[in-house]
Coordinates of C-alpha atoms and ligand atoms in Angstrom, one line a residue:
M179 CA 151.5 89.6 58.3
S180 CA 151.6 93.3 57.6
R181 CA 149.3 94.5 54.9
S182 CA 151.0 96.3 52.1
I183 CA 149.8 99.6 50.9
S184 CA 150.1 100.4 47.2
Y185 CA 149.6 103.5 45.2
V186 CA 147.0 104.1 42.4
T187 CA 147.1 106.8 39.8
G188 CA 144.2 109.2 39.2
S189 CA 143.4 107.3 36.0
Q190 CA 143.4 104.0 37.7
L191 CA 141.1 105.4 40.3
L192 CA 138.6 106.7 37.7
T193 CA 138.2 103.2 36.5
L194 CA 138.1 101.6 40.0
K195 CA 135.5 104.2 41.1
R196 CA 132.9 102.5 38.9
R197 CA 132.8 99.5 41.2
P198 CA 130.4 99.7 44.1
N199 CA 132.8 98.1 46.6
I200 CA 135.2 100.9 46.8
A201 CA 135.5 103.8 49.2
I202 CA 137.6 106.9 48.9
I203 CA 138.8 108.5 52.1
D204 CA 139.7 112.1 52.0
V205 CA 142.0 112.9 55.0
R206 CA 142.7 116.5 54.2
D207 CA 141.8 118.9 57.0
D208 CA 140.1 122.3 56.3
E209 CA 141.1 122.3 52.6
R210 CA 138.2 120.0 51.7
S211 CA 135.7 122.7 52.5
Y212 CA 137.1 125.3 50.0
D213 CA 138.9 123.2 47.3
G214 CA 136.2 120.7 46.4
H215 CA 136.6 116.9 46.6
I216 CA 136.4 113.7 44.6
A217 CA 132.7 112.8 44.2
G218 CA 131.5 110.3 46.7
S219 CA 134.6 110.5 48.9
L220 CA 134.3 110.2 52.7
H221 CA 135.9 112.8 54.8
Y222 CA 138.0 111.8 57.8
A223 CA 140.3 114.6 58.6
S224 CA 143.9 113.6 59.5
D225 CA 143.9 115.6 62.8
T226 CA 141.0 113.5 64.2
F227 CA 141.6 110.4 62.2
A228 CA 142.8 108.2 65.1
D229 CA 139.7 109.1 67.1
R230 CA 137.2 108.2 64.3
I231 CA 138.9 105.1 63.0
S232 CA 136.4 102.6 64.4
Q233 CA 133.6 104.8 62.9
L234 CA 135.4 104.5 59.6
V235 CA 135.6 100.7 59.9
Q236 CA 131.8 100.7 60.4
Q237 CA 131.1 103.0 57.5
V238 CA 133.1 101.0 54.9
K239 CA 131.6 97.6 55.9
G240 CA 131.1 95.7 52.7
K241 CA 133.8 97.5 50.8
D242 CA 136.8 95.6 49.7
T243 CA 139.0 98.5 48.5
L244 CA 139.8 101.7 50.3
V245 CA 141.7 104.6 48.7
F246 CA 143.2 107.2 50.9
H247 CA 144.3 110.7 49.8
C248 CA 145.2 114.1 51.1
A249 CA 146.3 117.1 49.2
L250 CA 149.5 115.5 47.8
S251 CA 149.4 112.1 49.3
Q252 CA 152.9 112.5 50.7
V253 CA 152.3 112.6 54.4
R254 CA 148.8 112.6 55.7
G255 CA 147.3 110.1 53.1
P256 CA 149.9 107.4 53.5
T257 CA 150.1 107.9 57.3
C258 CA 146.4 107.4 57.7
A259 CA 146.3 104.4 55.4
R260 CA 149.1 102.8 57.4
R261 CA 147.3 103.7 60.6
F262 CA 144.1 102.1 59.3
A263 CA 145.9 98.9 58.2
N264 CA 147.6 98.6 61.7
Y265 CA 144.2 99.1 63.3
L266 CA 142.6 96.3 61.4
E267 CA 145.5 94.0 62.4
E268 CA 145.6 94.9 66.1
M269 CA 141.8 94.8 66.5
K270 CA 141.6 91.6 64.4
E271 CA 138.6 93.2 62.8
D272 CA 136.5 90.8 60.7
T273 CA 136.6 92.8 57.5
E274 CA 136.2 92.3 53.8
I275 CA 138.8 94.9 53.1
K276 CA 141.4 93.5 50.7
N277 CA 143.1 96.5 49.3
I278 CA 144.4 99.6 51.1
L279 CA 145.6 102.1 48.5
V280 CA 146.8 105.6 48.3
L281 CA 146.0 108.0 45.5
E282 CA 149.3 109.1 43.9
R283 CA 149.8 112.9 43.9
G284 CA 146.6 113.3 46.0
F285 CA 143.7 115.6 45.4
N286 CA 145.9 118.4 43.9
G287 CA 147.2 116.0 41.3
W288 CA 143.7 114.7 40.6
E289 CA 142.5 118.2 40.1
A290 CA 145.5 119.3 38.0
A291 CA 145.0 116.3 35.6
G292 CA 141.4 117.6 35.0
K293 CA 139.6 114.7 36.8
P294 CA 136.1 115.6 37.9
V295 CA 135.9 117.6 41.2
C296 CA 132.7 117.8 43.3
H297 CA 131.9 121.1 45.0
C298 CA 128.8 120.0 46.9
T299 CA 128.7 121.1 50.6
S300 CA 126.8 118.0 51.9
T301 CA 128.3 115.7 54.5
P302 CA 128.6 113.0 53.4
C303 CA 129.0 113.8 49.7
T304 CA 125.9 112.6 47.9
A305 CA 127.2 113.0 44.3
E306 CA 127.6 109.3 43.7
S307 CA 124.1 108.2 45.0
A308 CA 122.5 111.1 43.1
Q309 CA 123.4 109.6 39.7
Ligands
ZN122 ZN1 130.3 116.2 46.8

């Protein structure tokens, strides 16, 4: 059975983000370093995504919801989300992930809607744990 990937809006994500069992995966490439990012998001650039997918699976252990996004969430975001879902199926990974989501309109839409943007330069972003 193929996992379905659904979209969430920025406002829905703001609410979801309060739960500890969610991970936000930013698959933008270089833009992340100069445009800022969603606080607490993980960075898995789309150009190396396929190579790092098993690392991502390890990093999100215990999470049940993953939200992918790129700049607009039209190509890279949904492609990586689909690739991740396929990987879980092919590897028959023992995982707690129930929801694979894509942020509608991506980071640019998020920022344009006045949602909070983190400009820290740490990898990984530590904004969330600092609160
Ligand atoms: Zn940050």
